[in-house]
Amino acid sequence: TTSMLLSSLATGTIITASSYHWLMAWIGLEMNTLAIIPIISKQHHPRATEAATKYFLTQAAASATLLFSSTINAWQTGTWDITQLTNPMSATLLTMALATKLGLAPMHFWLPEVLQGSTMKTALIITTWQKLAPMALIFLTANNLSTTVLLTTAMLSTLVGGWAGLNQTQTRKIMAYSSIAHLGWMAAITPMLTNILILNLIIYLTMTTSMFYMLIVSKTKTIQDTTTIWTTSPTLTIMMMLTLLSLGGLPPLTGFMPKWLILNELTTQNLTATAMTLALSALLSLFFYLRLTYTTTMTLSPNTTTTYHKWRFKPTSTTIPLTMALPLALMMLPMAPMILG
């Protein structure tokens, strides 16, 4: 069953990304939603069921809004072509629908809750793979989307992702708010340059994948858990520190590249206030990444006896995806001129 669900998940995204007709895009999104519901609720636990229900309701509402927007556009213009969404009302509705799909503020409330109710691996799927289909639609319709709505949600998302993340102790919720903030940065650049949007998306995917895999391998669910990672693997603690700093956007790590390029483009377009809001909100996010970095690499857990080896069974999780994502999440900054050229 798992393979069937995962292949349906993949198919849904691919259908959306490769469609020309709004109905096909909608079908792809629906397949995506319906395939992940059983994956979330597989853990027979009230929280998992609640998370699946919340996810289903928000995604169904967003899909319906998307369908509504494309229908209005078809009434007005007589075309179902995705690239020709010209009706202003449709454009605004679509922007809101896709923002809800992605979890951009102020439609972000479902994301932290759903991640907290899911397993780490499901949370990884929701924060990475599930962002691809709506992002593909944003990429296709970038010229027609409402710029005002995009920039407003961008500023709100980075601020919410920063402020709300400060108060969290659960690593999944921290990753959820981190995701909201990163998506805010992507929304900010969408009206200007979609190639930076794609670059930012790829970098976000590598950083989030590496971070989640490290949390999976070390079985870390709360900030408190991070204090004992060093007993599992000292290498892992160092890598986790670097990944967190990369997520925070510090040079010379990969995470600095999208922030630098986006701020550069926003100031070029005279959107100084937006650029300032984003830059300041990045400090909020950086604070909780640094707190995690601190607990991971610089604290010993308050035990009466110091242990050097954690009691553990043979590790079952595979680290190949981590091995592939980590170098990209940390060392891509020197490639910036080549990527841009």
Short mmCIF file of C-alpha atoms in Angstrom, two decimals:
data_model
loop_
_atom_site.label_atom_id
_atom_site.label_comp_id
_atom_site.label_asym_id
_atom_site.label_seq_id
_atom_site.Cartn_x
_atom_site.Cartn_y
_atom_site.Cartn_z
CA THR A 1 0.00 0.00 0.00
CA THR A 2 2.79 2.44 0.86
CA SER A 3 4.33 2.13 -2.61
CA MET A 4 0.91 2.70 -4.20
CA LEU A 5 0.30 5.81 -2.09
CA LEU A 6 3.76 7.23 -2.78
CA SER A 7 3.43 6.61 -6.52
CA SER A 8 0.01 8.33 -6.50
CA LEU A 9 1.61 11.21 -4.63
CA ALA A 10 4.32 11.48 -7.28
CA THR A 11 1.82 11.13 -10.14
CA GLY A 12 -0.37 13.92 -8.73
CA THR A 13 2.54 16.34 -8.62
CA ILE A 14 3.71 15.38 -12.12
CA ILE A 15 0.18 15.78 -13.56
CA THR A 16 -0.08 19.28 -12.08
CA ALA A 17 3.39 20.31 -13.20
CA SER A 18 2.87 19.10 -16.78
CA SER A 19 -0.70 20.30 -17.36
CA TYR A 20 -1.96 23.03 -19.70
CA HIS A 21 -5.62 22.83 -18.69
CA TRP A 22 -6.86 24.08 -15.33
CA LEU A 23 -8.93 20.95 -14.72
CA MET A 24 -5.85 18.74 -15.12
CA ALA A 25 -3.92 20.93 -12.68
CA TRP A 26 -6.79 20.62 -10.22
CA ILE A 27 -6.95 16.82 -10.66
CA GLY A 28 -3.22 16.57 -9.95
CA LEU A 29 -3.59 18.61 -6.76
CA GLU A 30 -6.53 16.47 -5.62
CA MET A 31 -4.58 13.23 -6.25
CA ASN A 32 -1.75 14.70 -4.23
CA THR A 33 -4.02 15.53 -1.29
CA LEU A 34 -5.87 12.22 -1.35
CA ALA A 35 -2.64 10.21 -1.52
CA ILE A 36 -1.08 11.87 1.52
CA ILE A 37 -4.16 11.63 3.79
CA PRO A 38 -3.63 7.86 4.50
CA ILE A 39 0.12 8.47 4.86
CA ILE A 40 -0.57 11.04 7.62
CA SER A 41 -3.28 8.99 9.38
CA LYS A 42 -1.39 5.69 9.17
CA GLN A 43 -0.24 6.02 12.78
CA HIS A 44 -3.51 5.03 14.47
CA HIS A 45 -3.36 7.85 16.96
CA PRO A 46 -5.95 10.58 17.58
CA ARG A 47 -3.33 13.25 16.77
CA ALA A 48 -2.55 11.67 13.41
CA THR A 49 -6.25 11.50 12.57
CA GLU A 50 -6.68 15.12 13.60
CA ALA A 51 -3.69 16.17 11.52
CA ALA A 52 -5.05 14.31 8.47
CA THR A 53 -8.46 15.96 8.92
CA LYS A 54 -6.94 19.45 9.21
CA TYR A 55 -4.78 18.82 6.16
CA PHE A 56 -7.71 17.52 4.14
CA LEU A 57 -9.99 20.45 4.99
CA THR A 58 -7.45 23.18 4.19
CA GLN A 59 -6.25 21.53 0.98
CA ALA A 60 -9.79 20.80 -0.21
CA ALA A 61 -10.78 24.42 0.44
CA ALA A 62 -7.70 25.66 -1.44
CA SER A 63 -8.37 23.30 -4.37
CA ALA A 64 -11.98 24.46 -4.52
CA THR A 65 -10.83 28.10 -4.55
CA LEU A 66 -8.41 27.30 -7.37
CA LEU A 67 -11.19 25.62 -9.36
CA PHE A 68 -13.48 28.59 -8.67
CA SER A 69 -10.82 31.03 -9.85
CA SER A 70 -10.16 29.14 -13.09
CA THR A 71 -13.91 28.77 -13.72
CA ILE A 72 -14.43 32.53 -13.38
CA ASN A 73 -11.55 33.07 -15.79
CA ALA A 74 -13.06 30.57 -18.26
CA TRP A 75 -16.41 32.39 -18.07
CA GLN A 76 -14.77 35.73 -18.76
CA THR A 77 -12.20 34.74 -21.38
CA GLY A 78 -13.42 31.43 -22.79
CA THR A 79 -10.07 29.68 -22.24
CA TRP A 80 -8.92 27.05 -19.72
CA ASP A 81 -5.25 27.61 -20.54
CA ILE A 82 -3.16 27.90 -17.35
CA THR A 83 -0.85 30.56 -18.80
CA GLN A 84 -3.77 32.81 -19.83
CA LEU A 85 -5.36 33.57 -16.47
CA THR A 86 -6.02 37.24 -17.20
CA ASN A 87 -9.11 38.09 -15.12
CA PRO A 88 -7.96 40.19 -12.07
CA MET A 89 -10.45 38.56 -9.68
CA SER A 90 -9.33 35.10 -10.79
CA ALA A 91 -5.70 36.08 -10.33
CA THR A 92 -6.28 37.23 -6.75
CA LEU A 93 -8.32 34.12 -5.91
CA LEU A 94 -5.64 31.89 -7.41
CA THR A 95 -2.91 33.65 -5.45
CA MET A 96 -4.84 33.07 -2.23
CA ALA A 97 -5.55 29.43 -3.13
CA LEU A 98 -1.90 28.65 -3.86
CA ALA A 99 -0.79 30.50 -0.72
CA THR A 100 -3.18 28.31 1.30
CA LYS A 101 -1.84 25.18 -0.43
CA LEU A 102 1.72 26.11 0.45
CA GLY A 103 1.02 27.36 3.97
CA LEU A 104 1.91 31.02 3.47
CA ALA A 105 0.68 33.38 6.21
CA PRO A 106 -2.12 34.31 6.96
CA MET A 107 -3.26 30.85 5.72
CA HIS A 108 -0.45 29.05 7.54
CA PHE A 109 -2.28 27.78 10.63
CA TRP A 110 -2.64 24.21 9.39
CA LEU A 111 1.06 23.56 8.70
CA PRO A 112 2.59 23.42 12.22
CA GLU A 113 -0.41 21.45 13.52
CA VAL A 114 -0.30 18.90 10.71
CA LEU A 115 3.46 18.40 11.03
CA GLN A 116 3.17 17.92 14.79
CA GLY A 117 0.55 15.21 14.30
CA SER A 118 2.58 13.34 11.66
CA THR A 119 5.71 11.21 11.85
CA MET A 120 9.08 12.78 10.97
CA LYS A 121 9.14 11.15 7.53
CA THR A 122 5.61 12.32 6.71
CA ALA A 123 6.55 15.81 7.93
CA LEU A 124 9.50 15.67 5.53
CA ILE A 125 7.18 14.78 2.63
CA ILE A 126 4.74 17.59 3.52
CA THR A 127 7.44 20.26 3.77
CA THR A 128 9.27 19.20 0.58
CA TRP A 129 7.38 17.15 -2.01
CA GLN A 130 3.97 18.69 -1.25
CA LYS A 131 5.30 22.15 -2.10
CA LEU A 132 6.23 21.17 -5.67
CA ALA A 133 2.79 21.11 -7.32
CA PRO A 134 1.59 24.54 -6.05
CA MET A 135 5.04 25.97 -6.82
CA ALA A 136 4.81 24.66 -10.39
CA LEU A 137 1.50 26.52 -10.78
CA ILE A 138 2.98 29.68 -9.26
CA PHE A 139 5.87 29.40 -11.73
CA LEU A 140 3.47 29.01 -14.68
CA THR A 141 1.16 31.87 -13.67
CA ALA A 142 3.78 34.20 -12.10
CA ASN A 143 3.08 37.01 -14.61
CA ASN A 144 -0.63 37.07 -13.86
CA LEU A 145 -0.67 36.62 -10.09
CA SER A 146 -1.55 39.57 -7.84
CA THR A 147 1.75 41.25 -6.92
CA THR A 148 0.23 43.09 -3.95
CA VAL A 149 -1.12 39.87 -2.43
CA LEU A 150 2.19 38.06 -3.05
CA LEU A 151 4.35 40.72 -1.42
CA THR A 152 1.96 41.08 1.53
CA THR A 153 1.86 37.33 2.17
CA ALA A 154 5.65 37.25 1.74
CA MET A 155 6.22 39.84 4.47
CA LEU A 156 3.58 38.30 6.73
CA SER A 157 5.01 34.79 6.26
CA THR A 158 8.59 35.74 7.08
CA LEU A 159 7.42 37.66 10.16
CA VAL A 160 5.08 34.89 11.34
CA GLY A 161 7.70 32.23 10.62
CA GLY A 162 10.16 34.19 12.74
CA TRP A 163 7.96 35.32 15.65
CA ALA A 164 5.97 32.11 16.09
CA GLY A 165 9.03 29.89 15.70
CA LEU A 166 10.69 31.54 18.70
CA ASN A 167 8.17 30.01 21.06
CA GLN A 168 8.47 26.37 19.94
CA THR A 169 10.13 23.42 21.64
CA GLN A 170 9.11 20.70 19.16
CA THR A 171 11.53 20.30 16.26
CA ARG A 172 8.72 19.54 13.79
CA LYS A 173 6.92 22.77 14.66
CA ILE A 174 10.21 24.68 14.41
CA MET A 175 10.69 23.19 10.93
CA ALA A 176 7.10 24.16 10.05
CA TYR A 177 7.70 27.81 10.94
CA SER A 178 11.05 27.68 9.18
CA SER A 179 9.19 26.40 6.10
CA ILE A 180 6.64 29.24 6.32
CA ALA A 181 9.44 31.82 6.46
CA HIS A 182 11.33 30.29 3.51
CA LEU A 183 8.15 30.16 1.42
CA GLY A 184 7.66 33.83 2.27
CA TRP A 185 11.04 34.61 0.69
CA MET A 186 9.98 32.63 -2.40
CA ALA A 187 6.70 34.53 -2.64
CA ALA A 188 8.59 37.83 -2.45
CA ILE A 189 10.69 37.12 -5.54
CA THR A 190 7.89 35.54 -7.65
CA PRO A 191 6.67 38.79 -9.31
CA MET A 192 10.26 39.80 -10.20
CA LEU A 193 12.36 36.81 -11.25
CA THR A 194 11.04 33.26 -11.40
CA ASN A 195 14.51 31.77 -11.98
CA ILE A 196 15.54 32.91 -8.48
CA LEU A 197 12.26 31.42 -7.21
CA ILE A 198 13.29 28.02 -8.63
CA LEU A 199 16.81 28.38 -7.23
CA ASN A 200 15.41 29.26 -3.80
CA LEU A 201 13.00 26.30 -3.97
CA ILE A 202 15.80 23.84 -4.81
CA ILE A 203 18.03 25.19 -2.02
CA TYR A 204 15.11 25.10 0.45
CA LEU A 205 14.41 21.47 -0.51
CA THR A 206 18.03 20.38 0.02
CA MET A 207 18.33 22.19 3.37
CA THR A 208 14.99 20.93 4.70
CA THR A 209 15.67 17.37 3.53
CA SER A 210 19.08 17.31 5.22
CA MET A 211 17.68 18.78 8.42
CA PHE A 212 14.76 16.34 8.62
CA TYR A 213 16.97 13.36 7.82
CA MET A 214 19.31 14.32 10.65
CA LEU A 215 16.33 14.60 13.00
CA ILE A 216 15.13 11.17 11.80
CA VAL A 217 18.52 9.49 12.19
CA SER A 218 19.04 10.96 15.67
CA LYS A 219 15.36 10.43 16.68
CA THR A 220 15.13 14.05 17.84
CA LYS A 221 11.61 15.28 18.55
CA THR A 222 12.16 18.20 20.96
CA ILE A 223 14.86 20.79 21.63
CA GLN A 224 15.65 18.80 24.79
CA ASP A 225 16.48 15.75 22.66
CA THR A 226 19.13 17.68 20.72
CA THR A 227 21.31 17.87 23.85
CA THR A 228 22.07 14.12 23.65
CA ILE A 229 22.80 13.85 19.91
CA TRP A 230 26.56 14.01 20.50
CA THR A 231 26.41 10.59 22.18
CA THR A 232 24.94 9.13 18.98
CA SER A 233 27.34 10.73 16.49
CA PRO A 234 29.63 13.76 16.93
CA THR A 235 29.81 14.15 13.12
CA LEU A 236 26.03 14.46 13.01
CA THR A 237 26.08 17.29 15.57
CA ILE A 238 28.58 19.28 13.50
CA MET A 239 26.61 18.72 10.30
CA MET A 240 23.39 19.68 12.06
CA MET A 241 25.00 22.89 13.30
CA LEU A 242 26.11 23.80 9.77
CA THR A 243 22.71 22.94 8.26
CA LEU A 244 20.93 25.09 10.84
CA LEU A 245 23.25 28.01 10.08
CA SER A 246 22.63 27.45 6.37
CA LEU A 247 18.85 27.53 7.00
CA GLY A 248 19.41 30.80 8.85
CA GLY A 249 21.12 32.17 5.75
CA LEU A 250 24.64 32.78 6.99
CA PRO A 251 27.53 33.05 4.50
CA PRO A 252 29.62 31.11 3.41
CA LEU A 253 26.84 28.45 3.41
CA THR A 254 24.31 27.73 0.65
CA GLY A 255 21.39 29.32 2.52
CA PHE A 256 22.93 32.77 2.09
CA MET A 257 22.59 32.66 -1.72
CA PRO A 258 18.79 33.00 -2.13
CA LYS A 259 18.52 35.65 0.61
CA TRP A 260 21.33 37.68 -0.95
CA LEU A 261 19.88 37.45 -4.49
CA ILE A 262 16.33 38.22 -3.36
CA LEU A 263 17.32 41.26 -1.27
CA ASN A 264 19.46 42.43 -4.18
CA GLU A 265 16.55 42.18 -6.62
CA LEU A 266 14.04 43.80 -4.23
CA THR A 267 16.32 46.81 -3.67
CA THR A 268 16.91 47.05 -7.45
CA GLN A 269 13.12 47.28 -7.88
CA ASN A 270 12.93 50.01 -5.19
CA LEU A 271 10.96 47.78 -2.80
CA THR A 272 13.12 48.94 0.09
CA ALA A 273 10.50 48.52 2.83
CA THR A 274 9.77 44.93 1.73
CA ALA A 275 13.48 44.12 1.60
CA MET A 276 13.97 45.58 5.07
CA THR A 277 11.05 43.62 6.52
CA LEU A 278 12.39 40.38 5.06
CA ALA A 279 15.94 41.06 6.24
CA LEU A 280 14.82 41.87 9.79
CA SER A 281 12.50 38.88 9.99
CA ALA A 282 15.40 36.65 8.91
CA LEU A 283 17.02 37.65 12.22
CA LEU A 284 14.05 36.22 14.12
CA SER A 285 14.41 32.90 12.31
CA LEU A 286 18.15 32.97 12.84
CA PHE A 287 17.56 33.28 16.58
CA PHE A 288 15.77 29.95 16.92
CA TYR A 289 18.17 28.22 14.51
CA LEU A 290 21.02 29.46 16.69
CA ARG A 291 19.24 28.21 19.81
CA LEU A 292 19.02 24.75 18.25
CA THR A 293 22.67 25.02 17.18
CA TYR A 294 23.60 25.91 20.73
CA THR A 295 21.71 23.02 22.35
CA THR A 296 23.01 20.59 19.72
CA THR A 297 26.70 21.39 19.75
CA MET A 298 27.48 23.33 22.90
CA THR A 299 25.54 21.79 25.78
CA LEU A 300 25.77 18.56 27.72
CA SER A 301 22.52 17.01 28.88
CA PRO A 302 22.03 17.43 32.65
CA ASN A 303 22.75 13.83 33.67
CA THR A 304 24.24 12.67 36.96
CA THR A 305 26.67 10.40 35.12
CA THR A 306 28.23 11.36 31.80
CA THR A 307 27.74 8.69 29.16
CA TYR A 308 29.76 8.58 25.99
CA HIS A 309 27.55 6.08 24.19
CA LYS A 310 23.81 6.18 23.95
CA TRP A 311 22.11 2.82 24.42
CA ARG A 312 20.73 2.04 20.99
CA PHE A 313 19.74 -0.71 18.62
CA LYS A 314 21.21 -1.19 15.17
CA PRO A 315 20.21 1.91 13.15
CA THR A 316 17.40 1.18 10.71
CA SER A 317 17.15 4.51 8.89
CA THR A 318 18.95 4.92 5.58
CA THR A 319 21.37 7.86 5.31
CA ILE A 320 21.86 7.94 1.51
CA PRO A 321 19.40 10.84 0.95
CA LEU A 322 21.18 12.72 3.75
CA THR A 323 24.57 12.10 2.14
CA MET A 324 23.25 13.47 -1.14
CA ALA A 325 21.43 16.51 0.27
CA LEU A 326 24.05 17.67 2.81
CA PRO A 327 26.83 18.85 0.44
CA LEU A 328 24.23 20.80 -1.58
CA ALA A 329 22.73 22.27 1.59
CA LEU A 330 26.12 23.51 2.78
CA MET A 331 28.54 24.16 -0.06
CA MET A 332 26.72 25.59 -3.08
CA LEU A 333 27.50 29.28 -2.45
CA PRO A 334 30.72 29.35 -4.58
CA MET A 335 28.57 28.10 -7.49
CA ALA A 336 26.38 31.23 -7.37
CA PRO A 337 28.09 33.01 -10.32
CA MET A 338 27.80 29.87 -12.47
CA ILE A 339 24.13 29.35 -11.58
CA LEU A 340 23.29 32.98 -12.33
CA GLY A 341 25.42 33.15 -15.47
#
